[in-house]
Short mmCIF file of C-alpha atoms in Angstrom, two decimals:
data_model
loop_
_atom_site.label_atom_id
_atom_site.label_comp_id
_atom_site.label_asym_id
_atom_site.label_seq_id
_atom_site.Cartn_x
_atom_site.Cartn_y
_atom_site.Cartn_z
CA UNK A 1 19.97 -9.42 -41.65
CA UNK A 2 20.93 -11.01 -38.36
CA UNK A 3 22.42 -14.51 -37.96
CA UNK A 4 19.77 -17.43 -37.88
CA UNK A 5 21.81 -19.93 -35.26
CA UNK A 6 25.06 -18.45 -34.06
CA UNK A 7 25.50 -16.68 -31.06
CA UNK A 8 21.39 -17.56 -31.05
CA UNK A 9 22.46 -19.48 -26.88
CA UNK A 10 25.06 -17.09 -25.76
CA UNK A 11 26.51 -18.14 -22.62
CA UNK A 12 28.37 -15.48 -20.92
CA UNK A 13 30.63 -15.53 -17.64
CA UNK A 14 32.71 -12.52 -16.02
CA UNK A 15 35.71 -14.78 -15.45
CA UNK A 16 36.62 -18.19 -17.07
CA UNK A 17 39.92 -20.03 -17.71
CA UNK A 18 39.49 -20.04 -20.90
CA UNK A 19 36.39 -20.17 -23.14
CA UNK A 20 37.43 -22.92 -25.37
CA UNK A 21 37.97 -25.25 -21.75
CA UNK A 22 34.01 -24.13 -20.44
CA UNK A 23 32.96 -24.35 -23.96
CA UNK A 24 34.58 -28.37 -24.50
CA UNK A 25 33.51 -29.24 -20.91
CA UNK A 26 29.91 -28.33 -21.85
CA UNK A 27 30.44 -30.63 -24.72
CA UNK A 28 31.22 -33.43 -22.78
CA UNK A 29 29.30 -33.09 -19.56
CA UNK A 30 25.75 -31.25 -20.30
CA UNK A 31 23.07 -32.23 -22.50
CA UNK A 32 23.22 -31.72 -26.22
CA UNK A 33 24.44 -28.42 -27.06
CA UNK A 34 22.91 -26.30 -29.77
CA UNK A 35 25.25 -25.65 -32.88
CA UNK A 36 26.17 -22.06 -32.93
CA UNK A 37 26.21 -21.77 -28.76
CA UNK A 38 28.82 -19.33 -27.69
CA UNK A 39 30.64 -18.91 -24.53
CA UNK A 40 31.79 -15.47 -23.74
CA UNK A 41 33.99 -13.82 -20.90
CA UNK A 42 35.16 -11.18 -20.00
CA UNK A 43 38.08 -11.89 -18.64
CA UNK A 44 39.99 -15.18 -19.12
CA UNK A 45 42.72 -16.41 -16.42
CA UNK A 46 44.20 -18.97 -19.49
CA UNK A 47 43.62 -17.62 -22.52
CA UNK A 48 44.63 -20.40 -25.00
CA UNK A 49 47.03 -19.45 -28.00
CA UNK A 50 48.38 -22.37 -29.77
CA UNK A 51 49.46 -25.85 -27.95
CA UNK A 52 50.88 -23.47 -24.88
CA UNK A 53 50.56 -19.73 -26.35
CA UNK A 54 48.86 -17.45 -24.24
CA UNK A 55 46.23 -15.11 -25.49
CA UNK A 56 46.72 -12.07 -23.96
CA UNK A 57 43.55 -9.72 -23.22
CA UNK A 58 43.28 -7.42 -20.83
CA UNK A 59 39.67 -7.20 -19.19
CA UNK A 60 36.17 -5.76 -20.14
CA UNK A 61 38.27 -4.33 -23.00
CA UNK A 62 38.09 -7.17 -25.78
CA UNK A 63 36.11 -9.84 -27.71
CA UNK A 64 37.22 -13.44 -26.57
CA UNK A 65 34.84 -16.07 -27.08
CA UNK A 66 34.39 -19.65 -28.09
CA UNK A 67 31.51 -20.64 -30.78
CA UNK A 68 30.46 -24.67 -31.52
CA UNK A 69 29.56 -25.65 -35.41
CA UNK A 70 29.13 -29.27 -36.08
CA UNK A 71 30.97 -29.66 -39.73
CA UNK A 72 29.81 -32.76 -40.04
CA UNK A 73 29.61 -32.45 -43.29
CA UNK A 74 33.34 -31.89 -43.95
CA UNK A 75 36.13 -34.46 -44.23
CA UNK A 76 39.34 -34.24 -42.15
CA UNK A 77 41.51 -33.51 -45.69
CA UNK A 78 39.11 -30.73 -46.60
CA UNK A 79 39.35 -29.19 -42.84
CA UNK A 80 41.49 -26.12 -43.49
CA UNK A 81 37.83 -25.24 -45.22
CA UNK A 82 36.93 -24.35 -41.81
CA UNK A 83 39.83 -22.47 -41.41
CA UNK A 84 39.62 -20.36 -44.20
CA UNK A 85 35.82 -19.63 -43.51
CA UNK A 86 36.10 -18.81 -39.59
CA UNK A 87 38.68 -16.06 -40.94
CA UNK A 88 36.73 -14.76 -43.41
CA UNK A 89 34.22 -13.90 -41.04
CA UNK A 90 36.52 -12.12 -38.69
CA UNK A 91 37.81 -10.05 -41.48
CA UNK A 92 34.62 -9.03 -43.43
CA UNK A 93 33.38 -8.26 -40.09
CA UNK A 94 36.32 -6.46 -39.41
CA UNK A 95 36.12 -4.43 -43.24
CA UNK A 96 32.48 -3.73 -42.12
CA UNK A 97 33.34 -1.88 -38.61
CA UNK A 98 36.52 -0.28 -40.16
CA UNK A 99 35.98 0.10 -43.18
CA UNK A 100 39.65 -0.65 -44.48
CA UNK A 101 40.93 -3.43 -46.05
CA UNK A 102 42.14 -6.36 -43.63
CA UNK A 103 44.23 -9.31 -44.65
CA UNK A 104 45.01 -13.26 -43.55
CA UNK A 105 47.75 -14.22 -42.50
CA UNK A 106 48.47 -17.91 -43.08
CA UNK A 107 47.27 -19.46 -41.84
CA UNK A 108 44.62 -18.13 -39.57
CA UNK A 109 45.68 -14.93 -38.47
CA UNK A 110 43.80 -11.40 -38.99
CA UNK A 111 46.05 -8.39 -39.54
CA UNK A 112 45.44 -4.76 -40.60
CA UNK A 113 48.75 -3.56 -42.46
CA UNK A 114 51.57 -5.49 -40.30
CA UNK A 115 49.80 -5.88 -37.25
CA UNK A 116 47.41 -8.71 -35.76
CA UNK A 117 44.35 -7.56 -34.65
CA UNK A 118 42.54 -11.16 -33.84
CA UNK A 119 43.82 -14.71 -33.74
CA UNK A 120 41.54 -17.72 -34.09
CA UNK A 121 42.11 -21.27 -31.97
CA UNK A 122 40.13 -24.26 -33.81
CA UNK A 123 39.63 -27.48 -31.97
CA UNK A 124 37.87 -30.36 -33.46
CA UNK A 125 36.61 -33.38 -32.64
CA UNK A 126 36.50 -36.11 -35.25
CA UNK A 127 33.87 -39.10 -36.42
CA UNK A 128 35.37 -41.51 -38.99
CA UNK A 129 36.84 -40.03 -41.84
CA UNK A 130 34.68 -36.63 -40.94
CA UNK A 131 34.84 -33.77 -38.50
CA UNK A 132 31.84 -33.96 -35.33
CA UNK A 133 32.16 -30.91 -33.45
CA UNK A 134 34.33 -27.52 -33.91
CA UNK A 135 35.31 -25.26 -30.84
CA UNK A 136 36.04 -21.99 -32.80
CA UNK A 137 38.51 -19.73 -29.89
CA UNK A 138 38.18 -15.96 -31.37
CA UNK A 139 40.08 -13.57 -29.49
CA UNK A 140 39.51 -9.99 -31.24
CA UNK A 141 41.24 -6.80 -29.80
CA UNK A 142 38.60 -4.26 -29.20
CA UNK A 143 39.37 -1.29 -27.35
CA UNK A 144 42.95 -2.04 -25.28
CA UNK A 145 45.94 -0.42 -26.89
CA UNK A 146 48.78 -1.54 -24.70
CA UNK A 147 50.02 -4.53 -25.28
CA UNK A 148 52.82 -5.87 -22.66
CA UNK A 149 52.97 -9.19 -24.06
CA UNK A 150 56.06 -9.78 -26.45
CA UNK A 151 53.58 -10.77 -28.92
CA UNK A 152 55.74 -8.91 -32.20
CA UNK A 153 52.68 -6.79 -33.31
CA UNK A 154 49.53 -6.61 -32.04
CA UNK A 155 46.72 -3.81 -32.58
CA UNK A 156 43.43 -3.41 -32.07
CA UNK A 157 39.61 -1.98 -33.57
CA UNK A 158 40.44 1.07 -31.05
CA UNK A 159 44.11 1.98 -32.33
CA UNK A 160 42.88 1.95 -36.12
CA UNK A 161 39.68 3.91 -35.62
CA UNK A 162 40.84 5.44 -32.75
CA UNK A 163 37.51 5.56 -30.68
CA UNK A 164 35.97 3.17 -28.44
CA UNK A 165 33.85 0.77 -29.43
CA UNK A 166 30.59 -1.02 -27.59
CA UNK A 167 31.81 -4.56 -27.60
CA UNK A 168 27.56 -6.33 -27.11
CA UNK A 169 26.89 -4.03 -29.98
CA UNK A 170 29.46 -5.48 -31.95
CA UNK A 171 28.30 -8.86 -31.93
CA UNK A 172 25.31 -9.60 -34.12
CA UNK A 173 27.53 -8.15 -36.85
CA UNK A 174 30.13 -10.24 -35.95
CA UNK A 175 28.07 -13.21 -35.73
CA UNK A 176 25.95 -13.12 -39.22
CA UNK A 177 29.68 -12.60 -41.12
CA UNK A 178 30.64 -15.47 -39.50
CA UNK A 179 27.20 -17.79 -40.17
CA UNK A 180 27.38 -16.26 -44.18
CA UNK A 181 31.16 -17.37 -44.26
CA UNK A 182 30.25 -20.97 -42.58
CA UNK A 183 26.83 -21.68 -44.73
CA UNK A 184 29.03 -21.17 -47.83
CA UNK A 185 31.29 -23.79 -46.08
CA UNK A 186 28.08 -26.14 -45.76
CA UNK A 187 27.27 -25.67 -49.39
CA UNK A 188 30.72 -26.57 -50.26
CA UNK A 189 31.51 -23.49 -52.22
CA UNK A 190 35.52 -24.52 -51.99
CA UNK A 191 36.75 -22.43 -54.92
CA UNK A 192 34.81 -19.23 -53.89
CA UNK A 193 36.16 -19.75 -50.40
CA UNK A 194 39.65 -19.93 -51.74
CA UNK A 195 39.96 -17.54 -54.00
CA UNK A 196 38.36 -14.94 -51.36
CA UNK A 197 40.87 -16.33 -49.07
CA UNK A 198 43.63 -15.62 -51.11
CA UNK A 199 42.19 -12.04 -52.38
CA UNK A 200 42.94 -11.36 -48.25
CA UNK A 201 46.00 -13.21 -47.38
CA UNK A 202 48.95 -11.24 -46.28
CA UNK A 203 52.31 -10.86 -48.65
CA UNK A 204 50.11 -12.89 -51.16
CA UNK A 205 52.35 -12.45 -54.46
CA UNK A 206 54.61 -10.27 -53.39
CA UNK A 207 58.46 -11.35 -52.65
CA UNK A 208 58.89 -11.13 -49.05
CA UNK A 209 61.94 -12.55 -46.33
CA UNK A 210 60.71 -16.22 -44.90
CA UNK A 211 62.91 -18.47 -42.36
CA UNK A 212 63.00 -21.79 -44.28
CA UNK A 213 65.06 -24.56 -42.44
CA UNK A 214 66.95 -22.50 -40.35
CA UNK A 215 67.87 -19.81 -43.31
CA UNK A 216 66.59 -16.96 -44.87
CA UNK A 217 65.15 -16.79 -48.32
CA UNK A 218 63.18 -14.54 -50.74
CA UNK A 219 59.96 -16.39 -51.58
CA UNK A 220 56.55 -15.19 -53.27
CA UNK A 221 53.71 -16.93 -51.75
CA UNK A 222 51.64 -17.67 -55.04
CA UNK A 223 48.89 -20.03 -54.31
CA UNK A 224 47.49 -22.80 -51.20
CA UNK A 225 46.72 -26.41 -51.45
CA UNK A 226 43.63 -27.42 -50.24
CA UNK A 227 44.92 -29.05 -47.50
CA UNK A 228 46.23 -25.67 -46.65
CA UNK A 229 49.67 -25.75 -47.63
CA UNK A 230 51.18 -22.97 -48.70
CA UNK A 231 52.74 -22.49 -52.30
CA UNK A 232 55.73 -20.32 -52.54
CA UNK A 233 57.62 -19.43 -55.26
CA UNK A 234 61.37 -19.58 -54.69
CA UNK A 235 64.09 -19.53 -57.38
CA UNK A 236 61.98 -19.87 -60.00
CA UNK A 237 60.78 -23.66 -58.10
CA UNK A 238 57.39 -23.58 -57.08
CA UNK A 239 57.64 -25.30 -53.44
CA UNK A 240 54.86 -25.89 -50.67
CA UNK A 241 55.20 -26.08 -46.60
CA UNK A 242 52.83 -26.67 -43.88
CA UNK A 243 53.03 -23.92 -40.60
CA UNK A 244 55.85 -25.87 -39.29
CA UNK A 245 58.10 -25.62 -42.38
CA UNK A 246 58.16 -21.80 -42.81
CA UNK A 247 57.94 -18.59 -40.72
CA UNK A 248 57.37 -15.19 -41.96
CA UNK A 249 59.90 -12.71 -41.06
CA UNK A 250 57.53 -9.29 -40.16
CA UNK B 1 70.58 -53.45 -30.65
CA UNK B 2 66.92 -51.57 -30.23
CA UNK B 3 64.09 -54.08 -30.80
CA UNK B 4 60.89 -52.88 -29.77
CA UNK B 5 57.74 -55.00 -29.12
CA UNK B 6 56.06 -54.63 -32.48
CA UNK B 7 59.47 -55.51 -34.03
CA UNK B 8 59.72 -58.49 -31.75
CA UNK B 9 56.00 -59.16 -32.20
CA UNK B 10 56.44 -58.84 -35.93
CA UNK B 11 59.67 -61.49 -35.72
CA UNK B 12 57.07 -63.65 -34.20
CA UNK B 13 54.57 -63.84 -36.70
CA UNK B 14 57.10 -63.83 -39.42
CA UNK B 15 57.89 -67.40 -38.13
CA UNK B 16 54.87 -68.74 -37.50
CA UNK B 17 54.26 -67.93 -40.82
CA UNK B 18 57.49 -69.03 -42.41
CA UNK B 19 57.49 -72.79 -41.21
CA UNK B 20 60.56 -72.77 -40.09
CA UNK B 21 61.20 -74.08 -36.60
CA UNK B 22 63.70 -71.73 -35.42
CA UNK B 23 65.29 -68.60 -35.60
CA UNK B 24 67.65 -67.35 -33.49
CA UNK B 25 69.25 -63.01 -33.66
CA UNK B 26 73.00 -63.25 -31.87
CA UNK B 27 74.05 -59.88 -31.20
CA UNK B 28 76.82 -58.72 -28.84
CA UNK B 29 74.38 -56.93 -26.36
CA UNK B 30 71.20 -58.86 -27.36
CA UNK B 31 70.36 -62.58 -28.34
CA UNK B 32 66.79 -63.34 -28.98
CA UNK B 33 65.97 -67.04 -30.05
CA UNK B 34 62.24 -68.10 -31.22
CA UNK B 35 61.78 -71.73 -31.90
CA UNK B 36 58.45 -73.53 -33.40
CA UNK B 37 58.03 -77.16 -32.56
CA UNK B 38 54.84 -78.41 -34.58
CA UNK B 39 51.92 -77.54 -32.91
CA UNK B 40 53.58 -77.23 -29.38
CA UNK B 41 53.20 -73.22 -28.06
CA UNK B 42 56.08 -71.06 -29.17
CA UNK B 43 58.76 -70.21 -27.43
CA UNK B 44 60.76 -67.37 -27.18
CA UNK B 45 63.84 -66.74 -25.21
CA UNK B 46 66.18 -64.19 -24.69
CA UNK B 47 69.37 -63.70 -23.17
CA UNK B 48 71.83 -61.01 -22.04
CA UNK B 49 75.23 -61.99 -21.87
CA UNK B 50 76.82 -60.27 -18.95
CA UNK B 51 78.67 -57.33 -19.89
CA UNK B 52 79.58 -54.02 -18.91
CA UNK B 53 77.46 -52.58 -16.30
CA UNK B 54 76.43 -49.84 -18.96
CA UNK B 55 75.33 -52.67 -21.72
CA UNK B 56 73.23 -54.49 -19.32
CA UNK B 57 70.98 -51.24 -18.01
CA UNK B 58 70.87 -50.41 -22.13
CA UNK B 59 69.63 -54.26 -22.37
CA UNK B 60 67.43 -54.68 -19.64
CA UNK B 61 64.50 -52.88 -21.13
CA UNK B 62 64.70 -55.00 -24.07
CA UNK B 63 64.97 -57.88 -22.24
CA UNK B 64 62.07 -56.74 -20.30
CA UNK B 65 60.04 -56.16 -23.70
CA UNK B 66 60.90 -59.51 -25.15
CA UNK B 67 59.26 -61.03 -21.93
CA UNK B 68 56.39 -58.77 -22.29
CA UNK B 69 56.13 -60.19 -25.82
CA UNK B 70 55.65 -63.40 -25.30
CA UNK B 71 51.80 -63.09 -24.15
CA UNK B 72 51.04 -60.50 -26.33
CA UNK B 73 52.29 -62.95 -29.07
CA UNK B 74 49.75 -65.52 -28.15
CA UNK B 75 47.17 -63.06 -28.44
CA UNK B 76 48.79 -60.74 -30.82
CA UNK B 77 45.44 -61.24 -33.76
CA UNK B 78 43.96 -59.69 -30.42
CA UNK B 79 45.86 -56.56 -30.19
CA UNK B 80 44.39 -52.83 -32.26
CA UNK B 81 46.09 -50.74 -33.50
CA UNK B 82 44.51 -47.11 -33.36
CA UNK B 83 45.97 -45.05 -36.25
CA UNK B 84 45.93 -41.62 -36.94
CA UNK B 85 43.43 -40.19 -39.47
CA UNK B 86 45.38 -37.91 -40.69
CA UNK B 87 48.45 -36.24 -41.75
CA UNK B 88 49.84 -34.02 -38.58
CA UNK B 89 51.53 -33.69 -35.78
CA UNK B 90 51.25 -35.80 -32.37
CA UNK B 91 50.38 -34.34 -29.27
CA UNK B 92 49.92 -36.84 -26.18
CA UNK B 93 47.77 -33.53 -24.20
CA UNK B 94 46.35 -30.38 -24.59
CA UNK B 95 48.92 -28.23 -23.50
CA UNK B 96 52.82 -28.73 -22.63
CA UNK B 97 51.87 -27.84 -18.79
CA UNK B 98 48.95 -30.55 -18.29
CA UNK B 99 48.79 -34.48 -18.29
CA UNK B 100 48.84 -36.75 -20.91
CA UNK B 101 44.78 -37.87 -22.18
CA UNK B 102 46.01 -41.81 -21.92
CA UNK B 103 48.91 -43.87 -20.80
CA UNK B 104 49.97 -47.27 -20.67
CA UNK B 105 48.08 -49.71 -18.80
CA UNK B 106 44.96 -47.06 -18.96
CA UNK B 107 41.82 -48.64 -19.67
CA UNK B 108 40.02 -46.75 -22.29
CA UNK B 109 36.29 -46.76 -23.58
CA UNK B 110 34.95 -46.00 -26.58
CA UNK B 111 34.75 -42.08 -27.46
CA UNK B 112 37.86 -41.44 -25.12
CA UNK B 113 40.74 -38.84 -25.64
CA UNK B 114 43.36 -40.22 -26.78
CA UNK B 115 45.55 -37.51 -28.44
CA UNK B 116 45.71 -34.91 -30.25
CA UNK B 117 46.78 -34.25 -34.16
CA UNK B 118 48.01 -30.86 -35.19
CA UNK B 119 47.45 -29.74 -39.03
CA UNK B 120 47.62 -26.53 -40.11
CA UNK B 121 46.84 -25.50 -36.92
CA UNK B 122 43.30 -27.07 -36.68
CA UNK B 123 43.51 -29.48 -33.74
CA UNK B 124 42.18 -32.21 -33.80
CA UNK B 125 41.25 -34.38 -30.41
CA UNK B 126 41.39 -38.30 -32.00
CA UNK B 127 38.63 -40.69 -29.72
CA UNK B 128 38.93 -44.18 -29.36
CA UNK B 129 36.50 -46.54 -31.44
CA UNK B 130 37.64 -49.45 -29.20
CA UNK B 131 37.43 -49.98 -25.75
CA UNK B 132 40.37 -52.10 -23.89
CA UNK B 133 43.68 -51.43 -22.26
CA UNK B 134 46.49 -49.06 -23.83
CA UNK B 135 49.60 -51.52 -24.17
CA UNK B 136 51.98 -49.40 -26.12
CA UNK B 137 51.94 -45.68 -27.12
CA UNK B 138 54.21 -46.26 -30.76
CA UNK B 139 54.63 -42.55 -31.61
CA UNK B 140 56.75 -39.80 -28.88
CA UNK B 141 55.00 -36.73 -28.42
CA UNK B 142 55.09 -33.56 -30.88
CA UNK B 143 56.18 -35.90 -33.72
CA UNK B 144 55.03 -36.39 -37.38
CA UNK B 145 52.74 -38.67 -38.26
CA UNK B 146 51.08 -39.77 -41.83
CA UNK B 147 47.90 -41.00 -42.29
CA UNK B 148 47.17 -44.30 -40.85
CA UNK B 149 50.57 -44.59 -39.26
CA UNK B 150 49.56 -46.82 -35.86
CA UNK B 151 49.97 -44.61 -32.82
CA UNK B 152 48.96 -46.81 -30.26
CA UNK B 153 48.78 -50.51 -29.42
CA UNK B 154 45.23 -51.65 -27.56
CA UNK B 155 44.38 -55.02 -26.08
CA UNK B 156 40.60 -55.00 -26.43
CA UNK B 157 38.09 -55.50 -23.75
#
């Protein structure tokens, strides 16, 4: 089975400054732009982490692309839907080619034991009280296994199977994981989503070191709200906090 | 004493509203006096007292507001308010490195950039519905915001 619409117009350039950039000035400038269209590089000058982060990825060695969905069909307070289902993708694909268990880490974050092996970058464009257009940023470590970044932990398809992998071969897998994750999305199969999500996500009941408001505390994470908060348990009091509220201590 | 346009804007219409014919604020840095005669146009005035050198630079923005107010008062029903959709954070650009997606005075169209909200790290890019001039920008950059809080003040085209 091979997916029916994504990666379907694959766009790829040697050098860009970053695919989700080409991919939103596409958007804005060209003519209408087929849902599931990805832009690929090899090499990006700017690759985006998070408001400012850099994404680092050394050339010809990785997967960084950008993919456009058009959630229409999702409202802004169920978006972290989208979240949830772009990760699942990366990490069944992931469980597929490796065949070892991955995990999410909250909230978008793929990691095999402690370390990250791909990070996701989701910018949206909104329409009333619904989502228009979704720039999914994927960067997925491949085959480069030194990292000189002071990102804490990073690792990579090569350094847990050590071999080398062919990254174009890689890609309808990638793709149809991703397309199976985002049609149960469109049939709004929430719960399922959720409770796959959290069958994945990292330190998930177990009590684990977290930096909350400047101090550290034991906490068991025990459960997400669907906007995406996370539920911890703490002293017996079952408190939640959005990305800003709470970092993990790794 | 901080009073911002809205606030002033809001004094305004809390007035005209009230029936009474004037109302005046007498603070040691700040005096602000809005008077209501019948059907005449309303007036507002403001003063600041000389004072220390220090007081009057702290003033003079307010002062300069107050005067600002005073049209956008007779067409304040005019003014619209674009509010955020969501719960998040407020980002005025894309990055910390490039340039803000509106400022004030920018005229904007419909479908236009205007910031960005942050939730759960999903971001979201927020497009104007209106077109017109941005007047006042009411949130700073990389704060909270709650859903429907008014992030930016538009006169419409």
């Amino acid at each position: 089975m091979s997916a029916l619409f994504t990666g379907k117009n694959l766009v790829h350039f040697d050098r860009v400054s970053s695919t989700n950039n080409v991919l939103s000035d596409m958007l804005s400038n060209s003519k209408p732009l087929e849902e599931g269209s990805v832009i690929m590089a090899d090499e990006q000058s700017n690759g985006k982490g998070q408001q400012g982060a850099f994404w680092e990825s050394e050339p010809h060695k990785n997967i960084t692309l950008s993919l456009l969905y058009r959630p229409d069909f999702l409202t802004i307070e169920d978006q972290f839907y989208l979240s949830i289902a772009i990760s699942l993708g990366i990490s069944d694909f992931l469980e597929e080619a490796l065949q070892q268990k991955s995990h999410i880490k909250w909230p978008n974050d793929i990691y095999f034991a402690h370390y990250k092996i791909a990070g996701i970058l989701i910018e949206n464009t909104l329409m009333g009280s619904h989502l228009k257009t979704s720039i999914i940023g994927i960067g997925l470590n491949v085959n480069q296994v030194e990292f000189k970044s002071d990102a804490p932990n990073p690792c990579s398809m090569k350094s847990i199977a050590k071999k080398d992998f062919d990254i174009p071969s890689l890609l309808p897998s990638l793709f149809q994981h991703l397309e199976w994750n985002y049609m149960l999305l469109k049939a709004k199969r929430f719960d399922y989503l959720k409770e796959k999500y959290l069958s994945k996500l990292f330190r998930y009941q177990q009590e684990c070191d977290y930096r909350i408001g400047g101090t550290v505390q034991k906490a068991k994470i025990i459960g997400l709200e669907s906007s995406g908060r996370l539920k911890l348990m703490i002293n017996n009091e079952v408190k939640s906090f959005d990305t800003k509220e709470i970092e993990f201590i790794l | 004493m901080d009073m911002d346009i809205k606030e002033i804007q809001e004094l305004i219409k809390f007035v005209a509203k009230s029936g009474v014919s004037e109302v005046s604020i007498d603070r040691k840095d700040f005096k602000i006096t809005i008077k209501a005669a019948g059907n005449a146009p309303m007036m507002v005035t403001t003063t600041v007292p000389a004072a220390a050198a220090v007081q009057q630079l702290a003033a003079a923005p307010v002062a300069a507001a107050a005067a600002a107010a005073a049209p956008a008062a007779a067409e304040e029903s005019n003014l619209i308010t674009i509010k955020s959709p969501m719960i998040g954070t407020f980002y005025r650009s894309s990055s910390p490195d490039k340039a803000s997606f509106v400022n004030v005075g920018d005229e904007i169209g419909t479908g236009k950039v205007v910031c960005i909200i942050e939730a759960m790290k999903l971001f979201n890019e927020i497009e104007s519905e209106i077109s017109g001039k941005i007047v006042k920008i009411l949130v700073d950059n990389a704060s909270p915001v709650e859903y429907d809080q008014p992030l930016f003040l538009v006169e419409p085209k």
